[in-house]
PDB file of C-alpha atoms and ligand atoms in Angstrom:
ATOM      1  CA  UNK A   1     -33.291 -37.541  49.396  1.00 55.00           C
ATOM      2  CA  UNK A   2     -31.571 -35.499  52.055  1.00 65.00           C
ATOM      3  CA  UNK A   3     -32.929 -35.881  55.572  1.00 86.00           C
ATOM      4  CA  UNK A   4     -31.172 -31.801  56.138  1.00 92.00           C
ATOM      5  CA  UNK A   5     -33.971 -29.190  57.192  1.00 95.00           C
ATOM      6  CA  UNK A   6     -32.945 -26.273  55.336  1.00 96.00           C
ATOM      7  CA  UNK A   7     -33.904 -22.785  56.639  1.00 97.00           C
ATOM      8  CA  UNK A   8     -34.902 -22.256  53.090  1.00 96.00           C
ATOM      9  CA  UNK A   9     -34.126 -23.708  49.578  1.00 95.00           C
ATOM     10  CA  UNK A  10     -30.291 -23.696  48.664  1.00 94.00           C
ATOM     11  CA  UNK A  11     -29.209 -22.232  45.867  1.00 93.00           C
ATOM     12  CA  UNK A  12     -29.275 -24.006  42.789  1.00 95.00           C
ATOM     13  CA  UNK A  13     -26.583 -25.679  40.336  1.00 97.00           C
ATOM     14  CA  UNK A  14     -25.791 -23.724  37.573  1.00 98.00           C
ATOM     15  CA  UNK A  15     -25.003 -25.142  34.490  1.00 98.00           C
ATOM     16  CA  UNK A  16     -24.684 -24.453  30.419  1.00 98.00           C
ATOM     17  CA  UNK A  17     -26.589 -26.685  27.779  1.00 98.00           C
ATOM     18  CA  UNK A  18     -24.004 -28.909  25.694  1.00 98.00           C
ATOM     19  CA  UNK A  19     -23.861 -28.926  21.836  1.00 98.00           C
ATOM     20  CA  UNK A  20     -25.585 -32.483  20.719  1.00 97.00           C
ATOM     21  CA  UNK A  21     -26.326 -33.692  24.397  1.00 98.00           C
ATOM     22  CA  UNK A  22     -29.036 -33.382  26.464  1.00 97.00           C
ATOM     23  CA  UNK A  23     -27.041 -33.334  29.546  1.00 98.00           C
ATOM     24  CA  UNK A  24     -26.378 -30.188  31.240  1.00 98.00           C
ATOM     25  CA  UNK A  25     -22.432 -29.393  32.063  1.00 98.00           C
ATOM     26  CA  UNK A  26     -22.679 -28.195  35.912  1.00 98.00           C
ATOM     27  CA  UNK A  27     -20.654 -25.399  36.727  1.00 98.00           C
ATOM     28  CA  UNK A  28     -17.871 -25.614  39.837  1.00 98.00           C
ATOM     29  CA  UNK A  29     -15.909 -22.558  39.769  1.00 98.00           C
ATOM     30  CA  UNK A  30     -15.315 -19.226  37.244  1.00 98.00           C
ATOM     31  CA  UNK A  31     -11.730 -18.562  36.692  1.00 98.00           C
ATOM     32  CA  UNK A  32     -10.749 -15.650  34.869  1.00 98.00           C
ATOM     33  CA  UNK A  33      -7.296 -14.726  33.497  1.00 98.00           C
ATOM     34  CA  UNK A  34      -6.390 -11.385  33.314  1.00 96.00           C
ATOM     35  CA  UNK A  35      -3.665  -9.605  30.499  1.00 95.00           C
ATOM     36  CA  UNK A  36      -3.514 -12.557  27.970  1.00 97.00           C
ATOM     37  CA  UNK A  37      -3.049 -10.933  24.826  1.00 97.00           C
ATOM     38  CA  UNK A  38      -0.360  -8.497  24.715  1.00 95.00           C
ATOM     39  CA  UNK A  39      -2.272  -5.760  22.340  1.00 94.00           C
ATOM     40  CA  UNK A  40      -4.918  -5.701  25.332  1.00 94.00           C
ATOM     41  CA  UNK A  41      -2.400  -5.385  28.090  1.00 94.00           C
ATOM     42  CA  UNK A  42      -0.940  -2.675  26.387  1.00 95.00           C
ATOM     43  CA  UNK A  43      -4.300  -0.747  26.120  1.00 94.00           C
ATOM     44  CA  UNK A  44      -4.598  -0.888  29.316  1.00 94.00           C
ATOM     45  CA  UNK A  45      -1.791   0.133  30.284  1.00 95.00           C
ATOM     46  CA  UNK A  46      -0.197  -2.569  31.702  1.00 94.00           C
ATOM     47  CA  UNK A  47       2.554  -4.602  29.080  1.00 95.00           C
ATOM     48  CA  UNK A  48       3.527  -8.511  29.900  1.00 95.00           C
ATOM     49  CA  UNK A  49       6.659  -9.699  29.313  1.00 96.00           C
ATOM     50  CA  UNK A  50       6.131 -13.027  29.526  1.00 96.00           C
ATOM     51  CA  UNK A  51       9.379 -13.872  30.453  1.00 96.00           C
ATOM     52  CA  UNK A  52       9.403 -12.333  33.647  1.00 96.00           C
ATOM     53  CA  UNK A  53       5.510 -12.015  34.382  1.00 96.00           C
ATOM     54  CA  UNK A  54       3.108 -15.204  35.539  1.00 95.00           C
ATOM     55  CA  UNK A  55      -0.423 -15.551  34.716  1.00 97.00           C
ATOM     56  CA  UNK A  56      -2.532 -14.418  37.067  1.00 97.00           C
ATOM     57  CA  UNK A  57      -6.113 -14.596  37.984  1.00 98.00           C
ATOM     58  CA  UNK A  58      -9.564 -13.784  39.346  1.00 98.00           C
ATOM     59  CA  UNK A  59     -13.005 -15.826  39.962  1.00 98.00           C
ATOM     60  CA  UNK A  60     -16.800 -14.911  39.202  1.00 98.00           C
ATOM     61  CA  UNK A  61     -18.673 -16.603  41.473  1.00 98.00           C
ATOM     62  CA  UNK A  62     -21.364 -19.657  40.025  1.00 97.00           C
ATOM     63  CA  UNK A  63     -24.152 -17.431  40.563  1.00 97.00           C
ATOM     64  CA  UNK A  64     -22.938 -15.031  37.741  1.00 98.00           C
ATOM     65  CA  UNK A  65     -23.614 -16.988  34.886  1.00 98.00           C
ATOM     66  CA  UNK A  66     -25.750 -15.985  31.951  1.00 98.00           C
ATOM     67  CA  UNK A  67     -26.783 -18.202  29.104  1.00 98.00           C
ATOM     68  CA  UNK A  68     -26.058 -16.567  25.624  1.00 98.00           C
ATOM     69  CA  UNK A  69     -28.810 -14.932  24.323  1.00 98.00           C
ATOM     70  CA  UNK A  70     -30.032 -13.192  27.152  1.00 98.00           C
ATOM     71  CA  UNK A  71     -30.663  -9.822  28.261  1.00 98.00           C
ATOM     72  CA  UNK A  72     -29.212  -8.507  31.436  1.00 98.00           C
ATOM     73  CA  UNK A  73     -29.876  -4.938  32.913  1.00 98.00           C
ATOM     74  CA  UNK A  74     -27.371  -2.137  32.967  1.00 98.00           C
ATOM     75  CA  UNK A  75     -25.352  -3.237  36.414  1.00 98.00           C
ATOM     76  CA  UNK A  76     -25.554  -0.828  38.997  1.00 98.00           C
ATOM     77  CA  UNK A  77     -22.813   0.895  40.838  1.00 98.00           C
ATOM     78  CA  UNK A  78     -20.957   1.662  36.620  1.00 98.00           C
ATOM     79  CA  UNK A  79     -21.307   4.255  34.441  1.00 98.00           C
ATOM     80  CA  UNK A  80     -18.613   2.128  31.809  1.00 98.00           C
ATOM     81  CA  UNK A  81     -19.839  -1.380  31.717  1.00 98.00           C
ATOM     82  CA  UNK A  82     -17.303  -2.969  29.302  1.00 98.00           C
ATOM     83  CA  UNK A  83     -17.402  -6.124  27.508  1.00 98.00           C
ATOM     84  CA  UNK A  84     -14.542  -8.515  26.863  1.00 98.00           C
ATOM     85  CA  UNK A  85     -14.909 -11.445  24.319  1.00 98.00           C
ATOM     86  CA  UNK A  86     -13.232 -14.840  25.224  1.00 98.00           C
ATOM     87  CA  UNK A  87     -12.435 -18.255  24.947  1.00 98.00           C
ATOM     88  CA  UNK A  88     -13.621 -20.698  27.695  1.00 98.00           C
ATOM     89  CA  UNK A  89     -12.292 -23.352  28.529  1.00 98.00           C
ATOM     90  CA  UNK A  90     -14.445 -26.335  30.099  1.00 98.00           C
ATOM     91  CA  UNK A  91     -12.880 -28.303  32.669  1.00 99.00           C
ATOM     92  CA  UNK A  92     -14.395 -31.828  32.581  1.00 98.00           C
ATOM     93  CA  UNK A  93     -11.668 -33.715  34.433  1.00 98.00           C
ATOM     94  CA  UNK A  94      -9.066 -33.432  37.597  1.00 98.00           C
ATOM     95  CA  UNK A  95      -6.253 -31.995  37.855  1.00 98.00           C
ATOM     96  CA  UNK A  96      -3.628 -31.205  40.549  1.00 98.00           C
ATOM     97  CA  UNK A  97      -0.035 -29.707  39.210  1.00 98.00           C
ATOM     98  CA  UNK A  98      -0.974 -31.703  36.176  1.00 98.00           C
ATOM     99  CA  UNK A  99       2.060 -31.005  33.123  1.00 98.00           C
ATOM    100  CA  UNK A 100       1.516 -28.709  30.294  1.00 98.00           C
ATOM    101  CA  UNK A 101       1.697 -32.625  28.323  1.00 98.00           C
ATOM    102  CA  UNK A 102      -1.396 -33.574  30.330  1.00 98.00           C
ATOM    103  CA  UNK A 103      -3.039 -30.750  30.224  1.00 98.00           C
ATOM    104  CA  UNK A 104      -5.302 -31.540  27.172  1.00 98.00           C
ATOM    105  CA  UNK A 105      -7.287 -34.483  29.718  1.00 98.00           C
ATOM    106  CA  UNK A 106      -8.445 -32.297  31.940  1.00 98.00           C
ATOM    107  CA  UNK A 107     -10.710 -30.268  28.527  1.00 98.00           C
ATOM    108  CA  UNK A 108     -14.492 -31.455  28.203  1.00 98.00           C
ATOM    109  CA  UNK A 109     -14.428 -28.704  25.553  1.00 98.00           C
ATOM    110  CA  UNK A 110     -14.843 -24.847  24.821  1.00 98.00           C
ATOM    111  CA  UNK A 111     -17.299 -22.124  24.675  1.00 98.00           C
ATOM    112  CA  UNK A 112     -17.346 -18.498  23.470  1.00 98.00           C
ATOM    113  CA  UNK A 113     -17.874 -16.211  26.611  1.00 98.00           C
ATOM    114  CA  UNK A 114     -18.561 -12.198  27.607  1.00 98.00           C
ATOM    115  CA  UNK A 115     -16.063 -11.334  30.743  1.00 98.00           C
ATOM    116  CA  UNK A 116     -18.599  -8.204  31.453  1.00 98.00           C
ATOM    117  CA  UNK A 117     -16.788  -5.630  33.698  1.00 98.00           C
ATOM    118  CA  UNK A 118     -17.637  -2.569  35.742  1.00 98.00           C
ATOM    119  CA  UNK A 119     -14.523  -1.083  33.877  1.00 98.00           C
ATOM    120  CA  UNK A 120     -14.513   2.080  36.618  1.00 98.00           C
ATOM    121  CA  UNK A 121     -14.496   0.214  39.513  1.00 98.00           C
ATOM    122  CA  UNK A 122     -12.114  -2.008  38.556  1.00 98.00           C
ATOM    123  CA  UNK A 123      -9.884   0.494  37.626  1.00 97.00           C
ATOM    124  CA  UNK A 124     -10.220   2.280  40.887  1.00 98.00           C
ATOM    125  CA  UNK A 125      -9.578  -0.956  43.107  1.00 98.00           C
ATOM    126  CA  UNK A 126      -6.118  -1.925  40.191  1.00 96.00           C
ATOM    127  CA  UNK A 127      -4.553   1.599  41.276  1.00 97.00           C
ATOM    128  CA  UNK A 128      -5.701   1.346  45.140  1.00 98.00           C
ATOM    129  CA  UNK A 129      -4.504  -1.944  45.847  1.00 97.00           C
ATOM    130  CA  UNK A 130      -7.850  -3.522  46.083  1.00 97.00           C
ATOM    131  CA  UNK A 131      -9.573  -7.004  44.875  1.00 97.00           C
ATOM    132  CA  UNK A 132     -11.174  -6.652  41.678  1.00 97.00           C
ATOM    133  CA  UNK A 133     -14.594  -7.967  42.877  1.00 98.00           C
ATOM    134  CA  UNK A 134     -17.120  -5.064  42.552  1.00 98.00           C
ATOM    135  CA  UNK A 135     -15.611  -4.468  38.822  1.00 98.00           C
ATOM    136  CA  UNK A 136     -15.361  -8.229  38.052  1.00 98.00           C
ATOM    137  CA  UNK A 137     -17.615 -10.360  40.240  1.00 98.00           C
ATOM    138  CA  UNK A 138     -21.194  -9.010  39.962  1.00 98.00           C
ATOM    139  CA  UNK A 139     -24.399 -10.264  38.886  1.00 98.00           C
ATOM    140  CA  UNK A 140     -25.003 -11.480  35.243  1.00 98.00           C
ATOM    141  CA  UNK A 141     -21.317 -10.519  34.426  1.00 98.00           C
ATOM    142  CA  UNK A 142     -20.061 -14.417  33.147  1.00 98.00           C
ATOM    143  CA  UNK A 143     -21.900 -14.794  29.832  1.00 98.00           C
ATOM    144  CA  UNK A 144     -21.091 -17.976  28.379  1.00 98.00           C
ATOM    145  CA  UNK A 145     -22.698 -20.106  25.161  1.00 98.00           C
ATOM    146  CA  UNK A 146     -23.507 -23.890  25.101  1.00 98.00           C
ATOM    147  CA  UNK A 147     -19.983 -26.073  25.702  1.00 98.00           C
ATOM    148  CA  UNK A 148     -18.787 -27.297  22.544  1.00 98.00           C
ATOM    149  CA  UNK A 149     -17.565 -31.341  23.664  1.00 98.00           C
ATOM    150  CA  UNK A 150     -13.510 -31.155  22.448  1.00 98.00           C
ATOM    151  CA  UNK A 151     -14.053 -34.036  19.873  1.00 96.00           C
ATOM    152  CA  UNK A 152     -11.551 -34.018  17.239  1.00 95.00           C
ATOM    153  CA  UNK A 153     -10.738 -29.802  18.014  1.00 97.00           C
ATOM    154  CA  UNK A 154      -7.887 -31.060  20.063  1.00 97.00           C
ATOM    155  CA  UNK A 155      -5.921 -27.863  22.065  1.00 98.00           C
ATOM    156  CA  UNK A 156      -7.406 -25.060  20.100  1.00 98.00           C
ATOM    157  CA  UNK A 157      -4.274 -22.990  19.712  1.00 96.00           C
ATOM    158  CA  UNK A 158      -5.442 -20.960  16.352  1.00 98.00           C
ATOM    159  CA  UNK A 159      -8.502 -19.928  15.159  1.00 98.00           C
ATOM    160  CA  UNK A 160     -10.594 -15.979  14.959  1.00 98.00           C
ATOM    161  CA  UNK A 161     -11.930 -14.428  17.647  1.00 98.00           C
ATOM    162  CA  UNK A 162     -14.165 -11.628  17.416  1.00 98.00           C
ATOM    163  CA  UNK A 163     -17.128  -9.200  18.933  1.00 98.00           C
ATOM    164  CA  UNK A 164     -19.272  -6.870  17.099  1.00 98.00           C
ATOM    165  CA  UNK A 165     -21.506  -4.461  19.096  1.00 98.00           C
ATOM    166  CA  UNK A 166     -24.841  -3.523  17.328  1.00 98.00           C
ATOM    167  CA  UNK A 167     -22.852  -5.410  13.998  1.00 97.00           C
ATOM    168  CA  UNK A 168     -20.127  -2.886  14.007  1.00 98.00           C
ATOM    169  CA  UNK A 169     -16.702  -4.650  14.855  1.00 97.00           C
ATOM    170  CA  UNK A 170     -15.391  -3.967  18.540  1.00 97.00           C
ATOM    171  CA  UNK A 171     -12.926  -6.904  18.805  1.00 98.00           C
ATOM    172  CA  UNK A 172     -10.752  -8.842  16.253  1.00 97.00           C
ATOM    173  CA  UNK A 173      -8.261 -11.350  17.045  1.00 98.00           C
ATOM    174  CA  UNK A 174      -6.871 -14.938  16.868  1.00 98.00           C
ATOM    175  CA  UNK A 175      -6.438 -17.438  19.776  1.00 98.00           C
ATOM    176  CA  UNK A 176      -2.564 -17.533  18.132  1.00 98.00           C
ATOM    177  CA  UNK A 177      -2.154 -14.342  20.189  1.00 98.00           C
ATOM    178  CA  UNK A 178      -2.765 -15.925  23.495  1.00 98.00           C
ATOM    179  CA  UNK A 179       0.293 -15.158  25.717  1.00 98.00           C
ATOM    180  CA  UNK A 180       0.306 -17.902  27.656  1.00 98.00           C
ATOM    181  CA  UNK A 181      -1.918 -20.693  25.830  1.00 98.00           C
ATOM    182  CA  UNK A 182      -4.179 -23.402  27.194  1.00 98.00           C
ATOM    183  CA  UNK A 183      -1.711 -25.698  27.965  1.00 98.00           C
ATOM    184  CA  UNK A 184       0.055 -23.240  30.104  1.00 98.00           C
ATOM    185  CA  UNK A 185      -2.491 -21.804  31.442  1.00 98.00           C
ATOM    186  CA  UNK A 186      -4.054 -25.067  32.730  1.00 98.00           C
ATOM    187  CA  UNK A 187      -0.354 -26.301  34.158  1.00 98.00           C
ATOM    188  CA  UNK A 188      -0.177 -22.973  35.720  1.00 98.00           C
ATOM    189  CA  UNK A 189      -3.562 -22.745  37.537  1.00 98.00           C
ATOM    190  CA  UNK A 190      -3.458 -26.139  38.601  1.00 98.00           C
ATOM    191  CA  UNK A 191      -0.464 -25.363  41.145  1.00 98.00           C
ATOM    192  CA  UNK A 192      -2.669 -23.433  42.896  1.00 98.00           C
ATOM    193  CA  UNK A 193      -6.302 -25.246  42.811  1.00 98.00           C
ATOM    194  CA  UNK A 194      -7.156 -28.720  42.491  1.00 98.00           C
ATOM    195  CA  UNK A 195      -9.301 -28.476  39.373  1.00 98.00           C
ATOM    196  CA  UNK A 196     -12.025 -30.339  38.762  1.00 98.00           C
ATOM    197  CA  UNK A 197     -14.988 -30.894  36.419  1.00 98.00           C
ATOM    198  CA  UNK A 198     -17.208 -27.883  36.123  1.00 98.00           C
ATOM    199  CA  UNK A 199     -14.440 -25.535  36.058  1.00 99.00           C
ATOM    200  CA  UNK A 200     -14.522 -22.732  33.233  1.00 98.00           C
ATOM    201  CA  UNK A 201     -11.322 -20.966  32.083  1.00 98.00           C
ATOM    202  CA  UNK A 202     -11.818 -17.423  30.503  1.00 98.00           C
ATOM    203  CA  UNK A 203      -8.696 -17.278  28.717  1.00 98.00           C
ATOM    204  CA  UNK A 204      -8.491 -13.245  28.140  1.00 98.00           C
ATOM    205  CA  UNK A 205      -9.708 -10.942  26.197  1.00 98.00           C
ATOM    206  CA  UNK A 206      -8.281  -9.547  22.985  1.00 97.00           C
ATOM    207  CA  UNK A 207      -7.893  -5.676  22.279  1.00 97.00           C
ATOM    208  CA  UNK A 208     -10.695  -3.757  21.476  1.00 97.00           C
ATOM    209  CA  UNK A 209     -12.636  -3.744  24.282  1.00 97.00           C
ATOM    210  CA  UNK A 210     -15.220  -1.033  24.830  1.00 97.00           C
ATOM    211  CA  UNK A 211     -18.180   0.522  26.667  1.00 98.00           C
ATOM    212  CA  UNK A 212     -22.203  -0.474  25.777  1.00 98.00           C
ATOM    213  CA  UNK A 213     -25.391   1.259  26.554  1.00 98.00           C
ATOM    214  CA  UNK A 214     -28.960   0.228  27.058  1.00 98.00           C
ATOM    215  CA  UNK A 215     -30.012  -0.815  24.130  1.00 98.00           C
ATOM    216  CA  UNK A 216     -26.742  -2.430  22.490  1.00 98.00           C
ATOM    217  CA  UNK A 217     -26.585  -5.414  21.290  1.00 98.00           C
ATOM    218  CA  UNK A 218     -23.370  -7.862  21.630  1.00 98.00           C
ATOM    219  CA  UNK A 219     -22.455 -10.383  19.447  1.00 98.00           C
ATOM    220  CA  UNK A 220     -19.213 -12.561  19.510  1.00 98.00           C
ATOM    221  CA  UNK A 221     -17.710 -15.736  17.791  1.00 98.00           C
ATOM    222  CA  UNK A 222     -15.098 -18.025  18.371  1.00 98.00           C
ATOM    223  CA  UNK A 223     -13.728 -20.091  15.440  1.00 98.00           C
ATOM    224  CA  UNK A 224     -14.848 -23.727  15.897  1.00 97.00           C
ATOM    225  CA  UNK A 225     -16.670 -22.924  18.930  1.00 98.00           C
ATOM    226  CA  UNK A 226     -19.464 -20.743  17.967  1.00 95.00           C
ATOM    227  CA  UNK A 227     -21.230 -17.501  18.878  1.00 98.00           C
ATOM    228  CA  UNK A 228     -22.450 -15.705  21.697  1.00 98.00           C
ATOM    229  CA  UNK A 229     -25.359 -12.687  22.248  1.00 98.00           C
ATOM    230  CA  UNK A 230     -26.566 -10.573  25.027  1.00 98.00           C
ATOM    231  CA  UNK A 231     -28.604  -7.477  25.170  1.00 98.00           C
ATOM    232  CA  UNK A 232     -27.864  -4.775  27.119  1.00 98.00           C
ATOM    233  CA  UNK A 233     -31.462  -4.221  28.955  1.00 98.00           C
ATOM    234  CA  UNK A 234     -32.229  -0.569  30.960  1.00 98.00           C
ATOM    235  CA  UNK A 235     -30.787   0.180  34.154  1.00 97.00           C
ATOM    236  CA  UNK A 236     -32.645  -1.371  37.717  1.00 91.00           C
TER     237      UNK A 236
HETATM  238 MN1   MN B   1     -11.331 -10.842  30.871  1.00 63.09          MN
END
């Protein structure tokens, strides 16, 4: 179709499989929200109180994403490659400064996701004042299942979420916990971005989160969403 002579081939689209479709969802952007469950901010050292604090936020680029299932090496550059277990949500219509009301249009639906994290490095860029990028945005670090179409969920504001590592429980909560919820958090980071479909939102991770090894294998689950895998592989 396009009469544009590439130097070479650009990249692809990256997109998830959707529960009972055939269609692909395409993938835009990878927001992140960071401290969204107060028992994980306070294990890492860092407390919200809501009413003074704002969400706030990093991105993973497209090119990061992992289908459930899979088995990704050990990343370089760690030697505490962490998980965090989340909620995603999929964006599946605009949005600009759209009202916490509203907010439920702009969800095509959800999907259980793995946040993976170079936890050292992104400790050492939080204390100096540096982007998270090298501990947050690196290859094969946005696992996320098959979107789950809203349907009749509605805004998912209750329901377990969980992660067991080689079937022994690492994470346990409940989307109840959320600190600022999806309605928020979709009013909130539309101020800033013009969302649009193939948008995810990781919503935050729960306590519990913890180091794996070569070898380990990850399993999650999100009431009413469903489950998520990955196998740690051996280091590159
Ligand atoms: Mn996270």
């Amino acid at each position: 179709m396009s009469d544009i002579n590439y130097l070479w081939n650009p990249p692809p689209v990256y997109s998830l499989p959707v529960h009972g479709s055939d269609a692909r969802y395409p993938i835009k952007r990878i927001f992140c929200v960071g401290r969204n469950y107060h028992a994980h901010a306070v294990e890492m050292g860092r407390p919200v109180d809501k009413a003074t604090a704002r969400p706030f936020y990093f991105t993973k680029s497209p090119s990061t994403l992992v289908e459930s299932g899979a088995t990704v090496p050990y990343p370089a550059g760690t030697t505490n490659y962490h998980y965090e277990m989340e909620l995603v949500v999929a964006i599946g219509a605009s949005g600009f400064r759209v009202t916490e009301a509203n907010a439920q249009h702009l969800i095509y639906g959800y999907a259980a996701g793995l946040d993976m994290t170079r936890r050292d490095l992104q400790l050492v860029a939080r204390e100096q004042g540096r982007p998270w990028d090298l501990g947050k945005d690196f290859e094969k670090s946005a696992v996320c299942s098959e979107i789950v179409p809203i349907g009749n969920l509605g805004v998912l504001n209750s329901g377990a979420i969980n992660l067991q590592v080689n079937g022994e429980t690492g994470q346990t909560g409940d989307l109840s916990q959320l600190i600022w919820n999806i309605p928020e958090l979709i009013a909130d980071l539309s101020q800033f971005y013009h969302l649009e479909p193939g948008d995810l939102i990781y919503t935050g991770t729960p306590e519990g989160v913890g180091a794996v090894r070569s070898g380990d294998k990850i399993t999650g689950y999100v009431d009413k969403v469903g489950a998520i895998m990955l196998t740690i592989g051996q280091p590159e």
